[in-house]
PDB file of C-alpha atoms and ligand atoms in Angstrom:
ATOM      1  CA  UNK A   1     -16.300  -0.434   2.754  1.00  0.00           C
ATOM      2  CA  UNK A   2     -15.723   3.314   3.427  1.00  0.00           C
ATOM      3  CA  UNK A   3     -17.947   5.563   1.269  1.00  0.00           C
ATOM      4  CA  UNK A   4     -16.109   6.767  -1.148  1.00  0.00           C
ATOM      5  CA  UNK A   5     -12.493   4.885  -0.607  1.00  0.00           C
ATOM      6  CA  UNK A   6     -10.519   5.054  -4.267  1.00  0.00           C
ATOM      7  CA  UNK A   7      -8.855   1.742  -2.518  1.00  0.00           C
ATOM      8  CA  UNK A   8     -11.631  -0.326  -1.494  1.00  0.00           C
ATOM      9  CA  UNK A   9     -13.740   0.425  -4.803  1.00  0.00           C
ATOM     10  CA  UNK A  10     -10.264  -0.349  -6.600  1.00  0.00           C
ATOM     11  CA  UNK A  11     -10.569  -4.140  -4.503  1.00  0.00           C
ATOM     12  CA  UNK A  12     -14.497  -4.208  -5.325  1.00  0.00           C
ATOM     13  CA  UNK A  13     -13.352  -3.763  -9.156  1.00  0.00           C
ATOM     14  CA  UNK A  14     -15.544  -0.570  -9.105  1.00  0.00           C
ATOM     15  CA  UNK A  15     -12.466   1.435 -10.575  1.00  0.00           C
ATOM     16  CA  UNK A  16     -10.365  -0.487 -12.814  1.00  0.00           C
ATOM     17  CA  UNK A  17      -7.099  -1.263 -11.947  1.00  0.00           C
ATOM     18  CA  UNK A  18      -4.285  -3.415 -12.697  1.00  0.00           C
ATOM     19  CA  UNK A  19      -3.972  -5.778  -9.453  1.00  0.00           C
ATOM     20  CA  UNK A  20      -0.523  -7.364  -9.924  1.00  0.00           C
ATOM     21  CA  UNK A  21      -1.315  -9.653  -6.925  1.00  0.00           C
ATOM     22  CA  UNK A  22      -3.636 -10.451  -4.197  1.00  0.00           C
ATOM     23  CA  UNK A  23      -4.249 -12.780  -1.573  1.00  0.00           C
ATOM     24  CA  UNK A  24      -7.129 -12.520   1.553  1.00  0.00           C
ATOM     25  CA  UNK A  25      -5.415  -9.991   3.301  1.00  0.00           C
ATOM     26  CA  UNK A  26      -4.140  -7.475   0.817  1.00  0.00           C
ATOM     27  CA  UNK A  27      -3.835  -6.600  -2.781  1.00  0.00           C
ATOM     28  CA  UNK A  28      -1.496  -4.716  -4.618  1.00  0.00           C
ATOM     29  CA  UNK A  29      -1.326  -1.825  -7.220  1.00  0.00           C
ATOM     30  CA  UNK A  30       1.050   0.268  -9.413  1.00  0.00           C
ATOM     31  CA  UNK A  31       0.830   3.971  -7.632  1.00  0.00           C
ATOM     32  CA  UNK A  32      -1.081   6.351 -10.277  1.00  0.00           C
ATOM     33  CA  UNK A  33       1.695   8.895  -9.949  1.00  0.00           C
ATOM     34  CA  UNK A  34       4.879   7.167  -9.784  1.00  0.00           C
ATOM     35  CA  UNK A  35       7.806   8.512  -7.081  1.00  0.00           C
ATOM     36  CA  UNK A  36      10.529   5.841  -8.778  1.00  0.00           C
ATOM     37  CA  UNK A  37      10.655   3.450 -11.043  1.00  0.00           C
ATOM     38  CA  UNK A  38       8.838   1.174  -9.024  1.00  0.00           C
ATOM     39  CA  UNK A  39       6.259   2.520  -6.821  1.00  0.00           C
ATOM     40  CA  UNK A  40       3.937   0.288  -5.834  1.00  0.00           C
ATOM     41  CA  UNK A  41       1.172   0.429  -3.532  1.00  0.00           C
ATOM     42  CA  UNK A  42       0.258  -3.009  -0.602  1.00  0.00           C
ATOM     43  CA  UNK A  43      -3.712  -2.300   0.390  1.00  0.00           C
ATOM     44  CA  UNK A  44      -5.259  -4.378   2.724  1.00  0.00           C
ATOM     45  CA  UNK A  45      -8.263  -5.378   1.841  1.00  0.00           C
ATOM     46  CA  UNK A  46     -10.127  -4.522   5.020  1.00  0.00           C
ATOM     47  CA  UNK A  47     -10.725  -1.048   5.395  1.00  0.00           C
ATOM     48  CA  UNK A  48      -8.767   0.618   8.017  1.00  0.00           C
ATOM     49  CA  UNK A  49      -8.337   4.458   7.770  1.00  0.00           C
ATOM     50  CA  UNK A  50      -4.873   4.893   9.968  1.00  0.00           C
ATOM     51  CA  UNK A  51      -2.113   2.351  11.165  1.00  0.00           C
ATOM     52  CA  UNK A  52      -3.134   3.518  14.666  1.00  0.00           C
ATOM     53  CA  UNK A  53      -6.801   2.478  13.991  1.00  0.00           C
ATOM     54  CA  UNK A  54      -5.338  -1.159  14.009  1.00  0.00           C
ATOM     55  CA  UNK A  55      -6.157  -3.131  17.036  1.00  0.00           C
ATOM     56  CA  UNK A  56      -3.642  -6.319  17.903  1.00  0.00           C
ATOM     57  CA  UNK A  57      -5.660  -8.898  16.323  1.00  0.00           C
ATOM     58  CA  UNK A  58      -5.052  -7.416  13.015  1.00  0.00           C
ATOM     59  CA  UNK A  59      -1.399  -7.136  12.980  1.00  0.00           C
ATOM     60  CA  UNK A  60      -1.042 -10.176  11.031  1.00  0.00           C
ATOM     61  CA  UNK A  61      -2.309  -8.276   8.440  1.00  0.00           C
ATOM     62  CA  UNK A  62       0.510  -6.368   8.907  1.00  0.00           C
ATOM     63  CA  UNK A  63       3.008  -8.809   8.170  1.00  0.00           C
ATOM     64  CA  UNK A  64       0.809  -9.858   5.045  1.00  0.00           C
ATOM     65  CA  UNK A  65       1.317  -6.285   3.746  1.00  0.00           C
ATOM     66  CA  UNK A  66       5.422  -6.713   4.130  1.00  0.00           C
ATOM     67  CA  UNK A  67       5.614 -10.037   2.891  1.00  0.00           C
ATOM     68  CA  UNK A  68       4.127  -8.724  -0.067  1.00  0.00           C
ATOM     69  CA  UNK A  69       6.145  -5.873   0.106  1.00  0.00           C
ATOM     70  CA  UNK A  70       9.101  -7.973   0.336  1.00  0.00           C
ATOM     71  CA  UNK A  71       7.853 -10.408  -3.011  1.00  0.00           C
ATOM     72  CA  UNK A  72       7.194  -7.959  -5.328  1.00  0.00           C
ATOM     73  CA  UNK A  73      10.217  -6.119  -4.460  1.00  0.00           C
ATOM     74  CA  UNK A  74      12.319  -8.712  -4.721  1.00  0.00           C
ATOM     75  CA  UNK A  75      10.149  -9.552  -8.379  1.00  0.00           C
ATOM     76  CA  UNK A  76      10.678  -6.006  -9.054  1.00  0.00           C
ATOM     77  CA  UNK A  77      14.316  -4.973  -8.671  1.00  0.00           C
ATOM     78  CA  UNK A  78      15.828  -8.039  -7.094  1.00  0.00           C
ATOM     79  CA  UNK A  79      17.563  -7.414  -3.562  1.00  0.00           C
ATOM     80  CA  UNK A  80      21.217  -6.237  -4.873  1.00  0.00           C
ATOM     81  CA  UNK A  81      20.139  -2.335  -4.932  1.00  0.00           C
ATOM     82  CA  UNK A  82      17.425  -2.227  -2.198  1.00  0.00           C
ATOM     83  CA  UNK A  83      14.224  -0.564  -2.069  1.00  0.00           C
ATOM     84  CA  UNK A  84      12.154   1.624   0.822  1.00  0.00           C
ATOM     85  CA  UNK A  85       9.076   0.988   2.475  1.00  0.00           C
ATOM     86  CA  UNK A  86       6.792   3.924   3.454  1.00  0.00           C
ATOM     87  CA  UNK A  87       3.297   4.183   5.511  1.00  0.00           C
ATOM     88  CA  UNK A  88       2.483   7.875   5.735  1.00  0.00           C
ATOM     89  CA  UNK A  89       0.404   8.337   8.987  1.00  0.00           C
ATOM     90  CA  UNK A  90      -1.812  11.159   8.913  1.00  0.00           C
ATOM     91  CA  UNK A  91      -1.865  14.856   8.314  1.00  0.00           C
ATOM     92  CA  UNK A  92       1.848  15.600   8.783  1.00  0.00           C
ATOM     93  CA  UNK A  93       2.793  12.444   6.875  1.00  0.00           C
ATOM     94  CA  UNK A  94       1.400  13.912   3.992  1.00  0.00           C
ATOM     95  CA  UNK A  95      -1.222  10.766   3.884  1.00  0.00           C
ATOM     96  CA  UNK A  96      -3.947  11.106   0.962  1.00  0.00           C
ATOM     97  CA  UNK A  97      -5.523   8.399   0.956  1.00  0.00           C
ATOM     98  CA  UNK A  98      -7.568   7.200   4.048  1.00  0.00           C
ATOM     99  CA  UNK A  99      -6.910   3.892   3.486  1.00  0.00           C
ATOM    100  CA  UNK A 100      -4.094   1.828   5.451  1.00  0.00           C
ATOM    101  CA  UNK A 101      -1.082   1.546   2.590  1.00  0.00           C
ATOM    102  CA  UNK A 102       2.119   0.720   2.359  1.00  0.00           C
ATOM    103  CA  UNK A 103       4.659   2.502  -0.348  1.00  0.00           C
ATOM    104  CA  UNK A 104       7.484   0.212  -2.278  1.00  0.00           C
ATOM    105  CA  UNK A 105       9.759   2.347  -3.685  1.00  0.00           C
ATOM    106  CA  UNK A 106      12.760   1.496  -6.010  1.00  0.00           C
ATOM    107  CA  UNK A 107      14.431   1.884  -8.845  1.00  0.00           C
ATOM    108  CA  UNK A 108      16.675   4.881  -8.299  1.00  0.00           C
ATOM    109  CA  UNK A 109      19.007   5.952  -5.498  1.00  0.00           C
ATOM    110  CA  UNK A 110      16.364   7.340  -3.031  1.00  0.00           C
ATOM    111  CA  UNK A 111      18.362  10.158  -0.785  1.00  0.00           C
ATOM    112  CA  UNK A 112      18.118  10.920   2.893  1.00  0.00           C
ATOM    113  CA  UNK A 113      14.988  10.824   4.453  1.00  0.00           C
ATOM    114  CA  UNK A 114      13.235  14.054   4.969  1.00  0.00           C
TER     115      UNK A 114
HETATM  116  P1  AMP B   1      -0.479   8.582   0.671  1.00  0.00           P
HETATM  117  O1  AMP B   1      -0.015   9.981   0.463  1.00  0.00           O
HETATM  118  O2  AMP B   1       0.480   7.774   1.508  1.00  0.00           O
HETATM  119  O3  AMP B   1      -1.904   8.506   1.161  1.00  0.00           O
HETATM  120  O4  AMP B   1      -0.420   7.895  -0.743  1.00  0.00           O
HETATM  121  C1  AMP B   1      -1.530   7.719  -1.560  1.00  0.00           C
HETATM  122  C2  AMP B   1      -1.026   7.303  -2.891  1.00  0.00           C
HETATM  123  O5  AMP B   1      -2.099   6.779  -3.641  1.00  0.00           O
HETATM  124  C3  AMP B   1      -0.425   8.447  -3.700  1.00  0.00           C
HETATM  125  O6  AMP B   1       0.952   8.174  -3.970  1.00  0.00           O
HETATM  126  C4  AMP B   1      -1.280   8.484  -4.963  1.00  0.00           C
HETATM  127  O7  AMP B   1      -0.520   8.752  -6.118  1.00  0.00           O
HETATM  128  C5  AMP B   1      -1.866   7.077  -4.982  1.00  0.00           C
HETATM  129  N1  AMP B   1      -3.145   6.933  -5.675  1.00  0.00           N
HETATM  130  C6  AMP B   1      -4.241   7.705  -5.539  1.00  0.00           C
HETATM  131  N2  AMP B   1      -5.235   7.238  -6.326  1.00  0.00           N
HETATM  132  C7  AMP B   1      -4.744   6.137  -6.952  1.00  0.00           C
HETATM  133  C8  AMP B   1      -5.282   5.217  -7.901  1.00  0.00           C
HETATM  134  N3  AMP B   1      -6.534   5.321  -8.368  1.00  0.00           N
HETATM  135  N4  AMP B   1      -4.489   4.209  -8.339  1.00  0.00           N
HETATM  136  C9  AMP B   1      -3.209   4.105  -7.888  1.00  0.00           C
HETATM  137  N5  AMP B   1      -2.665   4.926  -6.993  1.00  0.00           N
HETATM  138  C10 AMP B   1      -3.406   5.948  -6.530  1.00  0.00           C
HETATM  139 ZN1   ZN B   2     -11.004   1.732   1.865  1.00  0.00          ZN
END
């Protein structure tokens, strides 16, 4: 683990969270500030700080994170309205958290991407 990570000491149980599901290759979380209705958060459970850290034998994690993505979505919201899927990469992404993520958003009409 990363010293310090707020997502890997969430997975270690060191901060409490509620883990809505989980498998070997990623967990997810509610986001702690909310962006719609359903924001939820798909972790990996290794550490890796940026997507671009992520060498090719990982990318199955990858597709892990947006199958998961994809489930709780669908659990969420259902497919009729739709839902976005955000990784913010760095700096000028905005990214906060140096932990590989990837948003679920939903719930609301979302608007043009900015
Ligand atoms: P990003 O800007 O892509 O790095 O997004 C990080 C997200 O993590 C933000 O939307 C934060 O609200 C969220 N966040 C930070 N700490 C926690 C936490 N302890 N539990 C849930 N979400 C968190
Ligand atoms: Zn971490």
């Amino acid at each position: 683990m990363a010293d310090d990570c707020i997502f890997c000491k969430i997975r270690d149980g060191e901060v409490p969270s509620d883990i809505l599901s989980r498998n070997d290759h990623c967990f997810v979380i509610r986001d702690i500030t909310p962006r719609a209705p359903t924001h939820l958060l798909v972790i990996p459970v290794q550490h890796f700080t940026y997507l671009t850290d992520l060498a090719p034998e990982f990318y199955a994690t990858l597709g892990d994170m947006f199958s998961a993505a994809k489930e709780m979505a669908m659990r969420e919201v259902g497919a009729g309205d739709g839902y976005r899927l955000v990784i913010n990469q760095g700096d000028d992404a905005g990214q906060q958290v140096p932990h590989l993520h990837l948003h679920v958003l939903a719930g609301r009409t979302l608007g043009a991407m900015g």
